[in-house]
XYZ file of C-alpha atoms in Angstrom:
661
model
C 123.198 69.434 163.208
C 122.423 65.911 164.223
C 121.209 63.369 161.656
C 119.566 60.104 162.582
C 118.099 57.548 160.200
C 116.346 54.225 160.486
C 113.899 52.231 158.339
C 110.935 54.391 159.241
C 112.093 57.956 159.672
C 114.780 60.559 159.368
C 115.093 63.305 161.986
C 117.166 66.472 161.863
C 118.022 68.737 164.780
C 118.977 72.285 163.744
C 118.815 75.888 164.787
C 116.779 77.998 162.378
C 116.409 81.785 162.561
C 114.384 83.615 159.898
C 113.914 87.372 159.561
C 110.213 87.848 158.898
C 110.672 91.232 157.101
C 112.836 89.655 154.446
C 110.412 86.812 154.056
C 107.598 89.301 153.615
C 109.500 91.196 150.944
C 110.466 88.025 149.147
C 106.923 86.668 149.054
C 105.003 89.905 148.580
C 102.833 89.272 151.633
C 99.644 91.287 152.183
C 99.472 92.369 155.818
C 95.807 93.280 155.533
C 94.773 89.731 154.704
C 94.412 87.299 157.582
C 95.305 83.687 156.965
C 92.551 81.129 157.171
C 93.964 77.885 158.529
C 91.174 76.017 156.786
C 91.697 77.608 153.394
C 93.029 75.620 150.457
C 96.340 76.635 148.843
C 95.793 79.992 147.171
C 96.535 80.318 143.483
C 97.427 83.917 142.873
C 97.835 86.051 139.806
C 95.601 87.621 137.202
C 92.395 85.750 136.479
C 91.198 85.504 132.897
C 87.858 84.627 131.409
C 88.523 81.479 129.432
C 86.547 79.416 126.976
C 85.050 77.043 129.492
C 83.967 79.734 131.918
C 86.565 79.125 134.626
C 89.535 81.125 135.761
C 93.075 80.235 134.813
C 95.703 79.632 137.471
C 98.923 81.586 137.333
C 102.119 80.353 138.921
C 102.700 81.166 142.583
C 105.369 83.621 143.482
C 106.910 80.832 145.533
C 106.674 77.070 145.819
C 108.022 74.417 148.118
C 111.130 72.315 147.653
C 109.389 69.986 145.219
C 107.209 72.427 143.343
C 104.132 71.794 145.495
C 101.832 74.736 146.192
C 102.206 76.076 149.723
C 100.032 78.441 151.708
C 101.480 81.846 152.598
C 101.022 82.864 156.208
C 100.917 86.248 157.884
C 104.508 87.195 158.776
C 103.634 88.209 162.351
C 102.355 84.770 163.251
C 104.169 81.536 163.851
C 104.296 79.861 160.472
C 104.277 76.192 159.663
C 105.869 75.316 156.349
C 105.249 71.813 155.072
C 106.917 70.226 152.079
C 106.477 66.822 150.453
C 108.476 64.929 147.905
C 107.116 62.563 145.263
C 107.394 59.614 147.663
C 105.164 61.194 150.272
C 108.036 62.250 152.574
C 107.047 65.173 154.775
C 109.212 68.042 156.063
C 107.622 70.365 158.619
C 109.347 73.631 159.695
C 108.060 76.180 162.206
C 109.097 79.825 161.567
C 108.808 82.308 164.473
C 108.846 86.148 164.276
C 112.188 87.804 164.978
C 111.096 89.281 168.291
C 109.815 85.947 169.584
C 112.114 83.701 171.609
C 113.014 80.788 169.331
C 113.781 77.354 170.681
C 117.517 76.820 170.251
C 116.995 73.254 169.126
C 113.940 72.403 167.067
C 113.461 68.852 165.844
C 112.100 68.367 162.339
C 110.730 65.009 161.227
C 110.979 63.547 157.732
C 108.720 60.540 158.139
C 106.644 58.632 155.637
C 103.092 58.971 156.897
C 100.984 56.119 155.642
C 97.739 56.860 157.472
C 95.923 60.129 158.057
C 93.995 61.254 161.088
C 90.442 62.541 161.324
C 91.592 66.139 160.932
C 93.035 65.570 157.490
C 96.673 66.027 158.597
C 98.125 63.734 155.987
C 99.941 63.710 152.687
C 98.561 60.817 150.637
C 100.919 58.721 148.587
C 101.421 59.458 144.908
C 99.598 57.226 142.405
C 101.451 54.145 141.244
C 101.073 51.151 138.995
C 98.304 49.491 140.980
C 96.138 52.605 140.538
C 96.340 52.519 136.737
C 93.493 51.362 134.527
C 93.903 50.070 130.995
C 93.431 52.455 128.080
C 91.343 52.512 125.929
C 88.111 51.925 127.838
C 87.110 48.282 128.094
C 83.352 49.103 128.239
C 83.037 47.283 131.554
C 81.722 50.196 133.617
C 81.470 53.982 133.711
C 82.966 53.836 137.210
C 86.450 53.019 138.460
C 84.970 50.964 141.282
C 81.991 48.561 141.153
C 78.921 50.485 142.286
C 75.221 49.887 142.623
C 73.837 53.416 142.811
C 70.677 52.110 144.446
C 72.708 51.533 147.611
C 73.152 55.314 147.881
C 69.494 56.305 147.573
C 68.908 56.798 151.309
C 72.317 58.438 151.836
C 71.903 60.747 148.840
C 68.531 61.961 150.073
C 69.916 62.582 153.540
C 73.125 64.333 152.408
C 71.321 66.618 149.969
C 69.120 67.924 152.806
C 71.859 68.662 155.365
C 72.215 72.377 156.093
C 75.179 74.425 157.281
C 74.822 75.236 160.979
C 78.205 76.679 161.887
C 81.564 75.603 160.515
C 83.027 73.039 158.186
C 83.806 70.476 160.894
C 80.216 70.399 162.121
C 78.932 70.147 158.557
C 81.131 67.130 157.862
C 80.105 65.593 161.177
C 76.432 65.966 160.239
C 77.007 64.482 156.802
C 78.746 61.430 158.233
C 75.828 60.504 160.485
C 74.487 58.190 157.764
C 77.874 57.204 156.305
C 79.508 54.000 157.513
C 82.457 53.521 155.153
C 85.009 55.676 153.367
C 83.033 55.234 150.153
C 79.850 56.466 151.837
C 81.723 59.353 153.470
C 83.015 60.501 150.091
C 79.567 60.027 148.578
C 77.886 62.161 151.252
C 80.405 64.980 150.760
C 80.075 64.769 146.974
C 76.268 64.899 147.071
C 76.224 67.842 149.458
C 78.645 69.934 147.387
C 76.907 69.109 144.086
C 73.514 70.146 145.467
C 74.497 73.215 147.498
C 77.489 74.969 145.923
C 76.794 77.148 142.908
C 79.371 77.939 140.265
C 80.316 81.619 140.558
C 80.262 83.043 137.037
C 81.233 86.543 138.142
C 84.255 85.257 140.016
C 85.404 83.423 136.914
C 85.247 86.650 134.935
C 86.938 88.975 137.437
C 90.663 89.653 137.488
C 92.858 89.404 140.577
C 90.141 87.742 142.638
C 91.690 85.742 145.477
C 91.161 82.024 145.935
C 88.021 80.932 147.752
C 88.377 79.830 151.362
C 86.140 77.039 152.671
C 84.607 79.414 155.228
C 83.723 81.882 152.468
C 82.271 79.126 150.295
C 80.009 77.968 153.121
C 78.768 81.516 153.661
C 78.084 82.389 150.008
C 77.566 78.835 148.717
C 79.347 79.984 145.559
C 82.820 79.274 144.212
C 84.870 78.474 141.144
C 86.533 75.211 140.135
C 89.523 75.449 142.476
C 87.106 76.367 145.261
C 85.055 73.241 144.567
C 88.194 71.097 144.537
C 89.662 72.730 147.650
C 86.415 72.359 149.581
C 86.039 68.738 148.551
C 89.608 67.963 149.605
C 89.227 69.726 152.954
C 85.953 67.963 153.770
C 87.379 64.572 152.823
C 90.398 65.113 155.045
C 88.187 66.116 157.954
C 86.284 62.874 157.327
C 89.559 60.933 157.471
C 89.685 60.120 153.756
C 92.803 60.809 151.732
C 92.154 63.313 148.946
C 94.166 65.457 146.551
C 93.415 68.466 144.356
C 94.531 67.949 140.759
C 94.977 70.933 138.399
C 94.995 70.580 134.631
C 93.348 71.342 131.296
C 89.702 70.623 130.502
C 87.294 70.396 127.586
C 84.505 72.283 129.256
C 82.262 75.251 128.554
C 83.402 76.991 125.369
C 85.631 74.161 124.180
C 85.959 73.894 120.407
C 86.752 70.514 118.817
C 90.396 70.266 117.858
C 91.592 73.242 119.890
C 95.063 73.144 121.476
C 95.983 73.769 125.122
C 98.943 75.759 126.473
C 99.849 78.131 129.255
C 98.086 78.173 132.613
C 95.802 75.353 133.645
C 92.105 76.146 133.450
C 90.469 73.634 135.774
C 90.825 71.641 138.995
C 89.314 68.401 140.259
C 90.045 65.762 142.895
C 91.542 62.340 143.400
C 90.252 60.350 146.361
C 91.760 57.222 147.917
C 89.292 54.360 148.382
C 89.748 50.628 148.820
C 93.470 50.793 148.191
C 93.356 52.777 144.930
C 93.033 56.337 143.717
C 89.802 57.437 142.021
C 88.729 60.636 140.239
C 85.861 63.064 140.886
C 84.876 66.502 139.594
C 82.310 68.179 141.830
C 82.324 71.344 139.684
C 80.937 69.498 136.692
C 78.853 67.221 138.880
C 76.861 70.170 140.247
C 75.477 71.678 137.041
C 76.251 73.536 133.859
C 76.635 77.005 132.371
C 74.249 78.000 129.595
C 76.266 79.010 126.547
C 73.774 81.715 125.514
C 72.976 83.327 128.876
C 76.200 82.468 130.772
C 74.043 81.500 133.742
C 74.675 78.514 135.986
C 71.962 75.914 136.496
C 72.038 73.172 139.111
C 71.830 69.911 137.147
C 73.317 66.950 138.964
C 75.633 64.819 136.817
C 76.448 61.382 138.226
C 79.049 60.769 135.528
C 81.821 62.692 137.304
C 81.689 60.647 140.524
C 84.451 57.998 140.535
C 84.618 58.166 136.751
C 86.562 55.457 134.969
C 89.956 57.066 134.173
C 89.793 55.973 130.513
C 86.644 58.124 130.219
C 87.790 60.926 132.529
C 90.807 61.589 130.276
C 88.471 62.606 127.461
C 87.878 66.013 129.067
C 90.434 66.206 131.924
C 94.196 66.360 131.383
C 96.144 66.644 134.699
C 99.385 68.533 135.213
C 101.039 65.291 136.322
C 100.501 62.350 133.973
C 100.446 59.961 136.954
C 97.044 61.423 137.910
C 95.588 60.147 134.655
C 95.552 56.758 136.422
C 96.038 55.160 133.017
C 98.331 52.622 131.499
C 99.612 53.781 129.122
C 99.174 57.500 129.928
C 98.061 59.892 127.181
C 100.125 62.786 125.839
C 98.769 66.321 125.595
C 98.729 66.004 121.806
C 96.603 62.854 122.083
C 94.280 64.663 124.496
C 93.864 67.497 121.997
C 93.271 65.223 118.997
C 91.128 62.513 120.577
C 87.379 62.614 119.980
C 85.548 64.290 122.849
C 82.519 62.309 123.961
C 80.458 64.455 126.314
C 79.325 62.994 129.611
C 75.807 62.592 128.228
C 77.265 60.326 125.551
C 77.946 57.755 128.255
C 75.057 58.702 130.558
C 72.643 57.844 127.753
C 74.221 54.484 127.033
C 76.555 55.225 124.128
C 79.535 52.923 123.722
C 81.503 54.215 120.744
C 81.378 56.535 117.755
C 83.108 56.579 114.390
C 85.067 58.495 113.171
C 87.143 58.835 116.333
C 88.540 62.218 115.371
C 86.765 65.520 115.936
C 87.393 66.760 112.375
C 85.941 64.929 109.370
C 86.810 65.528 105.734
C 83.935 64.780 103.374
C 84.358 62.225 100.578
C 82.489 63.109 97.386
C 80.515 65.640 99.383
C 79.416 63.194 102.111
C 80.430 62.499 105.708
C 79.240 59.432 107.630
C 78.968 59.059 111.412
C 77.957 55.878 113.211
C 77.230 55.414 116.913
C 76.992 52.190 118.863
C 74.785 52.135 121.955
C 73.990 49.488 124.532
C 70.228 49.871 123.987
C 67.816 51.317 121.380
C 68.154 55.115 121.490
C 66.553 58.050 119.692
C 68.934 60.463 117.955
C 68.757 63.733 116.079
C 71.369 65.979 114.487
C 71.916 69.605 113.538
C 74.194 70.854 110.773
C 75.022 74.514 111.305
C 72.062 74.774 113.665
C 69.466 73.204 111.338
C 68.044 69.700 111.016
C 68.793 69.566 107.309
C 71.102 67.960 104.745
C 71.347 64.551 106.364
C 69.883 61.037 106.526
C 69.692 59.624 110.053
C 68.778 55.937 110.222
C 68.075 54.375 113.632
C 69.504 50.962 114.345
C 68.729 48.482 117.098
C 71.901 49.457 118.951
C 72.852 52.848 117.591
C 72.446 54.882 114.427
C 73.996 55.795 111.082
C 74.079 59.377 109.815
C 75.013 60.493 106.296
C 75.529 64.247 106.017
C 75.744 66.249 102.780
C 76.987 69.805 103.483
C 75.292 72.221 101.053
C 78.417 74.320 100.460
C 82.179 73.937 100.538
C 83.927 75.125 103.690
C 83.766 74.343 107.403
C 80.548 73.137 109.029
C 79.502 72.337 112.598
C 77.772 68.986 113.149
C 76.040 68.305 116.473
C 74.513 64.970 117.426
C 71.904 64.619 120.166
C 70.523 61.568 121.970
C 67.368 61.156 124.023
C 67.939 58.065 126.178
C 65.435 57.458 128.963
C 64.618 61.138 129.469
C 62.262 63.374 127.522
C 65.078 65.733 126.582
C 67.570 65.408 123.754
C 71.096 66.111 125.010
C 74.173 66.944 122.979
C 76.526 63.962 122.955
C 78.967 64.654 120.101
C 80.296 67.527 118.032
C 82.253 67.304 114.800
C 83.858 69.848 112.519
C 83.249 68.990 108.861
C 85.697 70.080 106.171
C 83.956 70.035 102.804
C 85.890 70.662 99.561
C 83.260 69.424 97.099
C 79.458 69.359 96.865
C 77.329 67.170 94.599
C 74.566 69.328 93.132
C 72.418 66.214 92.546
C 72.360 65.377 96.256
C 70.230 68.170 97.852
C 67.598 66.686 100.146
C 64.066 67.982 100.777
C 63.944 70.525 103.584
C 60.928 68.663 105.010
C 62.884 65.417 105.338
C 62.810 64.966 109.096
C 64.596 62.414 111.239
C 64.681 59.469 111.462
C 64.629 58.203 107.887
C 63.492 54.623 107.292
C 61.700 52.125 109.560
C 63.353 51.011 112.781
C 62.764 49.676 116.280
C 61.019 52.991 117.018
C 58.417 52.626 114.246
C 57.810 49.070 115.453
C 57.338 50.416 118.960
C 54.775 52.871 117.579
C 52.724 50.089 115.966
C 54.170 49.841 112.428
C 55.642 46.384 111.805
C 57.068 44.275 108.995
C 57.551 47.058 106.410
C 57.929 46.137 102.739
C 60.949 48.457 102.427
C 63.625 48.198 105.111
C 66.038 50.716 103.588
C 65.439 54.451 104.131
C 65.770 55.384 100.432
C 63.372 54.181 97.693
C 64.277 54.644 94.012
C 61.537 54.694 91.361
C 62.049 54.905 87.605
C 58.446 55.707 86.643
C 57.586 57.988 89.570
C 55.328 55.434 91.283
C 55.865 53.121 94.231
C 53.930 51.132 96.781
C 54.908 50.842 100.443
C 53.149 48.515 102.850
C 53.456 47.526 106.495
C 51.519 45.836 109.261
C 49.567 48.039 111.670
C 48.770 47.023 115.226
C 45.184 46.976 116.453
C 43.744 50.399 117.258
C 46.388 52.388 115.343
C 45.487 54.906 112.622
C 48.054 55.879 109.977
C 48.399 59.159 108.109
C 50.923 59.902 105.343
C 51.948 62.992 103.354
C 54.379 63.768 100.537
C 56.791 66.721 100.630
C 59.141 68.124 97.997
C 60.952 71.400 97.415
C 58.815 72.676 94.543
C 57.170 75.554 96.385
C 54.249 75.794 98.789
C 51.742 72.942 98.599
C 48.595 72.726 100.663
C 48.321 70.016 103.283
C 45.456 68.515 101.267
C 47.593 68.301 98.129
C 50.458 66.735 100.109
C 48.164 63.818 100.911
C 46.524 63.590 97.477
C 49.651 62.054 95.904
C 49.246 59.147 98.331
C 46.343 56.714 98.302
C 45.971 54.604 101.400
C 44.573 51.058 101.275
C 44.009 48.458 104.004
C 44.160 44.712 103.505
C 44.106 42.145 106.302
C 45.824 44.220 109.010
C 48.279 45.705 106.518
C 48.291 49.243 105.191
C 49.435 50.012 101.667
C 50.497 53.458 100.523
C 50.335 53.951 96.762
C 52.488 56.946 95.815
C 52.573 58.916 92.562
C 55.157 61.686 92.207
C 54.158 64.954 90.511
C 57.573 65.238 88.839
C 61.146 64.013 89.014
C 63.194 64.819 92.113
C 63.518 63.884 95.783
C 60.545 63.691 98.122
C 59.941 62.950 101.792
C 57.179 60.407 102.435
C 56.258 61.209 106.036
C 54.342 58.706 108.141
C 52.333 59.550 111.267
C 50.357 57.394 113.713
C 47.669 57.904 116.339
C 45.714 55.666 118.667
C 42.119 55.790 117.459
C 40.586 55.957 120.922
C 42.832 58.730 122.205
C 42.423 62.468 121.551
C 45.232 64.581 120.177
C 47.252 64.913 117.022
C 49.044 62.361 114.904
C 52.656 61.702 115.932
C 55.475 61.692 113.382
C 57.237 58.320 113.324
C 59.600 58.241 110.340
C 59.880 59.031 106.651
C 61.206 57.496 103.466
C 63.273 59.399 100.926
C 61.782 58.840 97.452
C 64.068 59.490 94.464
C 63.147 59.710 90.777
C 65.363 60.961 87.943
C 62.856 60.437 85.094
C 62.124 63.912 83.738
C 58.979 62.652 81.954
C 57.203 61.857 85.212
C 54.091 63.977 85.717
C 51.542 62.031 87.737
C 48.294 63.651 88.847
C 46.902 63.481 92.366
C 44.777 60.579 93.584
C 41.031 61.084 94.111
C 40.056 62.948 97.241
C 38.660 60.665 99.947
C 36.123 61.643 102.598
C 35.507 60.491 106.142
C 33.146 57.691 105.132
C 35.857 56.045 103.051
C 36.302 53.047 105.351
C 39.722 51.812 106.479
C 39.200 48.462 104.739
C 37.928 49.838 101.429
C 39.972 49.236 98.292
C 40.160 51.228 95.046
C 41.359 49.449 91.928
C 40.326 52.027 89.316
C 40.439 54.821 88.440
C 43.451 55.742 90.598
C 43.988 59.140 88.994
C 42.136 61.940 90.717
C 41.773 63.796 87.380
C 39.558 62.157 84.752
C 39.582 62.884 81.001
C 36.626 64.866 79.612
C 33.986 63.217 77.414
C 35.078 59.688 78.262
C 33.404 56.619 79.709
C 35.533 55.780 82.744
C 35.381 52.309 84.375
C 35.127 52.059 88.179
C 36.041 49.103 90.383
C 36.077 49.281 94.193
C 35.762 47.017 97.208
C 33.418 48.614 99.733
C 32.439 47.124 103.077
C 29.131 47.571 104.887
C 27.203 49.359 102.116
C 23.826 48.540 100.582
C 24.186 50.482 97.327
C 26.907 52.384 95.451
C 26.773 54.815 92.544
C 28.839 57.307 90.548
C 27.418 60.791 90.058
C 28.506 63.095 87.250
C 26.174 64.901 84.894
C 24.010 61.831 85.413
C 23.907 59.071 87.988
C 25.499 55.678 87.196
C 24.824 52.731 89.553
C 27.557 50.262 90.485
C 26.812 46.551 90.822
C 28.357 44.017 93.212
C 30.090 41.111 91.422
C 30.796 37.625 92.759
C 34.333 38.653 93.847
C 32.950 41.328 96.160
C 33.851 44.348 93.996
C 31.456 47.105 92.991
C 31.812 47.723 89.265
C 30.393 50.090 86.625
C 31.244 53.065 84.448
C 30.483 56.755 84.215
C 30.530 59.317 81.428
C 32.449 62.524 82.162
C 30.624 64.489 79.457
C 29.245 67.812 80.597
C 30.624 67.750 84.152
C 33.580 69.167 86.070
C 33.503 66.792 89.060
C 32.574 63.144 89.626
C 31.643 61.604 92.981
C 31.405 58.056 94.299
C 28.493 57.759 96.739
C 27.227 54.943 98.964
C 24.025 54.047 100.804
C 24.985 52.359 104.051
C 21.478 51.381 105.154
C 18.976 49.980 102.643
C 16.127 51.408 104.715
C 17.432 54.948 104.344
C 17.612 57.240 101.338
C 20.703 59.244 102.372
C 23.834 58.696 100.274
C 27.300 59.632 101.555
C 30.197 60.960 99.487
C 33.313 58.787 99.741
C 35.462 59.805 96.721
C 35.778 62.911 94.565
C 37.358 63.238 91.082
C 38.022 66.305 88.975
C 37.410 66.325 85.218
C 39.887 67.914 82.827
C 38.643 71.037 81.076
C 37.687 70.414 77.466
């Protein structure tokens, strides 16, 4: 053996003879399977269906000198065995069949290869200190490299439309036609894979299925996570870009908050070398998602997993080698398990942080509180055990606050959703609530919808400057008055909801009397009894067809057991938006009484009250119509107006009931 060494390389001359039969026996080779020189390293062993819908990797029967995965070749062919150490040193050995004439002296090179060629024949360097990003996230960017996604619009459109004509090399060549930098080359490959390769659910559920080869993936356009990662790496190397496949644990489909990880790794992704640093991508999760109820894959492009900031990537990806976290300091597996998992949509929709930062919350006095900070006004909703109940969600200018009151002791599932710029609410957070105590005085009305209290959203919908800024209103006598400004052309509708059995829609509105004064709307509310009620507020543009839209509600609370207010009088369509009722406010009048009336009515010539007899109202100097009416001998009393003095037709505007004698 001859050994030579200088600053750049080490070379060894040796004679190597290997018996192929022994090698076959030692490795358990399958003679009926032909090797694909373009295939990624195969990860053998039983495949299990795991929580996130991907197959687990079992250990190889053999590995190289440094524990790196190596591809097994057919024993009857000349084999090339390549090994790398942690410094990127490469050892290449050719193994010939026994009956072939070996070269007596074969030179092997151990050289540090710093640059790769266009065919991907390179071993990239391991990540180091200059690749590391600070942890925790500094909120600077979702990406590990400054990007303006608008610069990719033309390239993305082109790459997504490229079709497979023959092999992988030609596909990469076609993709690179519009790519002029390593970043654009990686982007074109990423876009193509995310828009053309479907996640293979059946493969993830089968046992003993062999690893996907790039040629097979191109034919079927289906694969699993290691197939995605292997294809991405192969295409990058063909494009002359250094790329690695990184195995590890993931918080994907089926993940439960707080679960622990052990045993075989369940996922694979990639690291790609750009502009002098390593960056992370996951084309499996970038391509779409698996529906938890149907277990079907749907293409749904997710930009988040392209060059993700490592401090965000670590939330759902834990690599086998801590160096591939690209973090300083790196996180332990225990930290990965315990840290709060913010889903990709959490960041896609502009969220910045959430509190508590642990996935399990213990209630205090029967209540748990969650707050979210966002970079822009955002709509939220929540579900506790699959229902939008038992919580108060208050929108804030940059986020929200949620108070949850579990109805029973035990464990509860809390999901939080955000809308962002899309029309769809997406799940952004999940918590497990541990409740050891419930306050029986806390139960909230089932009809209390979200959000509770005025916010930027109600202002956006035309309701401004509310009299009550807080979401909860306490009343000692069962009455309250809420007012707010209303923008031009907006109509307001309100209704009251409690948990005292079925109430007609008409009755829900009869405990609220709506008044308008100088571009402000006032809602006078009388509660039928003590308890908690939802005061729901809806709006609609007067000139547009369609239904009223729910905007927000207040929670009204009264503990006075003596409260027993009747409904307000029933109003009809001719009750103008600027009319005002001072008395009587009760919709039920006492029998055999003279009842005073005082109203402000606009645009009417005459007004009267009709019971058993007719009682005219007169207009005073303050602009109010005044008078009185006897309730003797009648069951109902009406207020009527004549809008045009030249006509004789009176319109009903208010209706009262008279108590039975």
